[in-house]
Coordinates of C-alpha atoms and ligand atoms in Angstrom, one line a residue:
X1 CA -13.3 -3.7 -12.4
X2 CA -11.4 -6.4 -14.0
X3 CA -13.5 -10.3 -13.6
X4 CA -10.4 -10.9 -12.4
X5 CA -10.3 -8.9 -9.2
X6 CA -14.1 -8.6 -8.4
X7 CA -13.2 -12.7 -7.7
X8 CA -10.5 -12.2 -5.5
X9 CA -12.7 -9.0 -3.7
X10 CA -15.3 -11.9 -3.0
X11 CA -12.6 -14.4 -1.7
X12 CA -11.3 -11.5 0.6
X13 CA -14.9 -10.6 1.6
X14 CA -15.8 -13.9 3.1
X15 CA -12.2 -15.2 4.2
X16 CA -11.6 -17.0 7.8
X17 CA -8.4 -18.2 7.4
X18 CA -6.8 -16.7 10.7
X19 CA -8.1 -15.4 13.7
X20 CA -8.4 -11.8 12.6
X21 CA -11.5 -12.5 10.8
X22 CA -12.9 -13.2 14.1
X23 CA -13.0 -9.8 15.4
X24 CA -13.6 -7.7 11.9
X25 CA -16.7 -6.2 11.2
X26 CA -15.4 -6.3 7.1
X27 CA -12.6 -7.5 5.6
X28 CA -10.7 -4.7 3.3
X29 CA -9.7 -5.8 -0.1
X30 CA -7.5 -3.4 -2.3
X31 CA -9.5 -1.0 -3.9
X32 CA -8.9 1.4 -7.1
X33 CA -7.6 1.1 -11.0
X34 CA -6.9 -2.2 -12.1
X35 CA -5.4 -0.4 -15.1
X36 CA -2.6 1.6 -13.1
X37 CA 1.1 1.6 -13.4
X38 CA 1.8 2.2 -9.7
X39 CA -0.2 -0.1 -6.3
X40 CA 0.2 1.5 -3.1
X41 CA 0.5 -1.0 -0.4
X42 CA -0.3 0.2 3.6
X43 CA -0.5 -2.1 7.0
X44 CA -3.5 -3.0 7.6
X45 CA -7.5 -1.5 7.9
X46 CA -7.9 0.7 10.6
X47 CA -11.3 1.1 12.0
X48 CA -12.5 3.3 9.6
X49 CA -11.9 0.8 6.8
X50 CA -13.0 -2.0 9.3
X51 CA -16.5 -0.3 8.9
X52 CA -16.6 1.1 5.9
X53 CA -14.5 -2.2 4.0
X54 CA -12.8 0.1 2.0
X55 CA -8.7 0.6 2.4
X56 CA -7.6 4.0 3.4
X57 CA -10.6 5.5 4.0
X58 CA -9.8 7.5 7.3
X59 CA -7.8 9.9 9.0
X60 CA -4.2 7.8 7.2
X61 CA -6.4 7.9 4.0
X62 CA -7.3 11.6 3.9
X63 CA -3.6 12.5 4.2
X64 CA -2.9 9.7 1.4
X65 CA -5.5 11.1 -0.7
X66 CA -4.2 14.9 0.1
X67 CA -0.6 13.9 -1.2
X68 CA -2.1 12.4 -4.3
X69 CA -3.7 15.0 -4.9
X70 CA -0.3 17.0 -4.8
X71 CA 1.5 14.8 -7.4
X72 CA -1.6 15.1 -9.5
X73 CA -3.6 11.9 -8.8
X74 CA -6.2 10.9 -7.1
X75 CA -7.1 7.5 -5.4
X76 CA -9.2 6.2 -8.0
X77 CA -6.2 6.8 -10.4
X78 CA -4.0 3.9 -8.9
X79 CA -4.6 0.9 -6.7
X80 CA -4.4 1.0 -2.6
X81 CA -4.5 -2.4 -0.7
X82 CA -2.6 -3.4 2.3
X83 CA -0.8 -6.7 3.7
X84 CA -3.3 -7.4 6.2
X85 CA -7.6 -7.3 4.6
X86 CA -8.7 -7.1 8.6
X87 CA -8.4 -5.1 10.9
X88 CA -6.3 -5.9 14.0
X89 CA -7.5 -5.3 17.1
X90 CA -6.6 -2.6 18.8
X91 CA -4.9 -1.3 15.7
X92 CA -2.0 -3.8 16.6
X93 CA 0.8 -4.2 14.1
X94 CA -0.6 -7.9 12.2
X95 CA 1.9 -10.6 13.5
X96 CA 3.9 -12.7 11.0
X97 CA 1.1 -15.8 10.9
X98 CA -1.3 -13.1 9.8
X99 CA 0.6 -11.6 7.0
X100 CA 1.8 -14.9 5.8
X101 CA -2.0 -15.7 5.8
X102 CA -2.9 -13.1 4.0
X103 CA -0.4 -13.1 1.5
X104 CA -1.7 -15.2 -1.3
X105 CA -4.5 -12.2 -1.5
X106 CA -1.6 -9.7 -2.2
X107 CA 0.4 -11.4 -4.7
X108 CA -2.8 -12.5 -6.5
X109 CA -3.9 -8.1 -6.8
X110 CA 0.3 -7.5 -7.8
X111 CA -0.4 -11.0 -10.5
X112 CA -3.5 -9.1 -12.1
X113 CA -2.5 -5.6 -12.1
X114 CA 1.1 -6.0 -13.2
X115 CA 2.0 -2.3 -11.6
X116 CA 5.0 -0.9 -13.3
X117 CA 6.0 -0.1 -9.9
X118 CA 4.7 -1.2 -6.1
X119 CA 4.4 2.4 -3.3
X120 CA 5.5 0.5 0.4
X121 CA 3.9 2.7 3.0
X122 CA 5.6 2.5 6.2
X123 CA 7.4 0.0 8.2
X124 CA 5.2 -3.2 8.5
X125 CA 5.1 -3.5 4.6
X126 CA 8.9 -2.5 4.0
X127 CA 9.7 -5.6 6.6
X128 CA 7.2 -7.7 5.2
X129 CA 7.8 -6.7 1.1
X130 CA 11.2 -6.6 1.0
X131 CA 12.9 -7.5 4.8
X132 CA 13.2 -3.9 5.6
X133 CA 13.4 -1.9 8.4
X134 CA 13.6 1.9 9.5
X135 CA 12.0 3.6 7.0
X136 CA 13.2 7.0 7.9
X137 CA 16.5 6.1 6.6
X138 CA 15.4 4.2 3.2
X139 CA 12.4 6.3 2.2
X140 CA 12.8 7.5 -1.3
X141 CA 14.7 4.7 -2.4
X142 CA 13.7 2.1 -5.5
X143 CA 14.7 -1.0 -4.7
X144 CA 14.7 -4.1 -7.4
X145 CA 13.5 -7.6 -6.3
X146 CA 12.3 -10.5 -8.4
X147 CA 12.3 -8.1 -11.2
X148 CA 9.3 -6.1 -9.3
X149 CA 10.3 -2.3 -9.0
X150 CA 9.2 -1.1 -5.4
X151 CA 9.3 2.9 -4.5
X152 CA 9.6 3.0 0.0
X153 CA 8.4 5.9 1.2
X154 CA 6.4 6.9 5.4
X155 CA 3.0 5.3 6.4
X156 CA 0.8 8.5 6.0
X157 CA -0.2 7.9 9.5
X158 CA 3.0 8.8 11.2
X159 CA 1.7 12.3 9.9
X160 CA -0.5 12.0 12.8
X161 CA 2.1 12.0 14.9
X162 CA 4.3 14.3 13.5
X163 CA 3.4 17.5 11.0
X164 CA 6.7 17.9 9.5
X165 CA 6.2 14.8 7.3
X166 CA 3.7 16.3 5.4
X167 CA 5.4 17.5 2.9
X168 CA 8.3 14.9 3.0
X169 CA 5.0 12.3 1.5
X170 CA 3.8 14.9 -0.6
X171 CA 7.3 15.4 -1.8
X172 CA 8.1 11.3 -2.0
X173 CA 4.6 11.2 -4.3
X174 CA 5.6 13.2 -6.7
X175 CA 8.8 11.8 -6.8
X176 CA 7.1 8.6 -7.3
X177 CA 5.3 9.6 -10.6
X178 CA 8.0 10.7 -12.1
X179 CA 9.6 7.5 -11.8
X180 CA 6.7 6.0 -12.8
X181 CA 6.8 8.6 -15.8
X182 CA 10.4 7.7 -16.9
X183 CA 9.6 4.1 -16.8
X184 CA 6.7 4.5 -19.2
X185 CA 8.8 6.4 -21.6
X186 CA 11.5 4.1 -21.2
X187 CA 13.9 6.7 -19.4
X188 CA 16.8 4.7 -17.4
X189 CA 16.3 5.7 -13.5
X190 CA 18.2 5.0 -9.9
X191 CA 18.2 1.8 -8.5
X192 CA 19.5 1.8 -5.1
X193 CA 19.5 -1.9 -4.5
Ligands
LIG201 N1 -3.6 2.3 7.6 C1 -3.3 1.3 6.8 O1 -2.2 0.8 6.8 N2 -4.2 0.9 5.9 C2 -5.4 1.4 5.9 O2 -6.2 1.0 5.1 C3 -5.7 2.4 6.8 C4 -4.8 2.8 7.7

């Protein structure tokens, strides 16, 4: 772990900057490889991670890890964090005060590890990355801001809620990597925006 980010894990860890650090049990920072081309950004800890204070570490992160392993990664291969470190409770969406709180955490992880290209899981970071809004319709897109490449693609955990999305994550993963693969090498790819 870079010095780098084992400071900002011990910012995260002892934060009370908004109310949700109240009701946590841990804050989550990101966890993974500093040294990756590609961070995978979620919602927010569920209670799983709450517990545990590790991101993705659940029922959302056991589907996550699954369609890694598909594409041909695993989780200690790239970095997973979210825009929230604590958990909501009730596994509420974070409200706007709480992400804007929380955002100096997340663009200090993107600062240090530099990823070649930044995985949006679901809704709440879409909207809160890049504006967005129904990710059904603009999953598999890349999308161009500030000179950042972002790849949008389902919240593992809608999985939960509905099986036939399985594969369309497993699917958007690999696609993913071979973006990421193309950009290493310097091979022009899609923008849509
Ligand atoms: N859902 C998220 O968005 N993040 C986690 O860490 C776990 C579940």
């Amino acid at each position: 772990m870079s010095d780098e980010i084992a400071n900002l894990r011990k910012t995260v860890v002892s934060c009370i900057s908004c109310e949700l650090s109240k009701s946590r049990t841990n804050a989550v920072p990101g966890s993974g490889s500093v040294k990756t081309g590609v961070v995978f950004i979620g919602e927010a800890p569920g209670r799983t991670e709450d517990i545990q204070g590790m991101p993705f570490v659940g029922t959302a992160g056991k589907i996550l890890s699954e369609a890694l392993l598909y594409a041909g990664f695993t989780r200690e291969d790239v970095y997973i964090t979210n825009i929230v470190k604590c958990r909501p409770p009730d596994n509420r969406r974070p409200n706007k005060q709480e992400m804007d709180s929380c955002n100096g955490y997340l663009q200090k992880e993107i600062e240090i590890i530099r990823p070649k290209i930044i995985c949006v899981l679901g809704n709440t970071a879409f909207g809160s990355l890049l504006n967005g809004n129904e990710i059904t319709k603009n999953r598999g897109k890349i999308i161009k801001r500030n000179n950042q490449l972002y790849f949008v693609t389902i919240h593992p955990a809608a999985i939960i809620y509905n099986q036939d999305l399985r594969q369309v994550l497993k699917d958007d993963l690999k696609t993913l990597f071979d973006i990421l693969d193309k950009i290493k090498k310097g091979i022009p790819i899609d923008i849509n925006e």
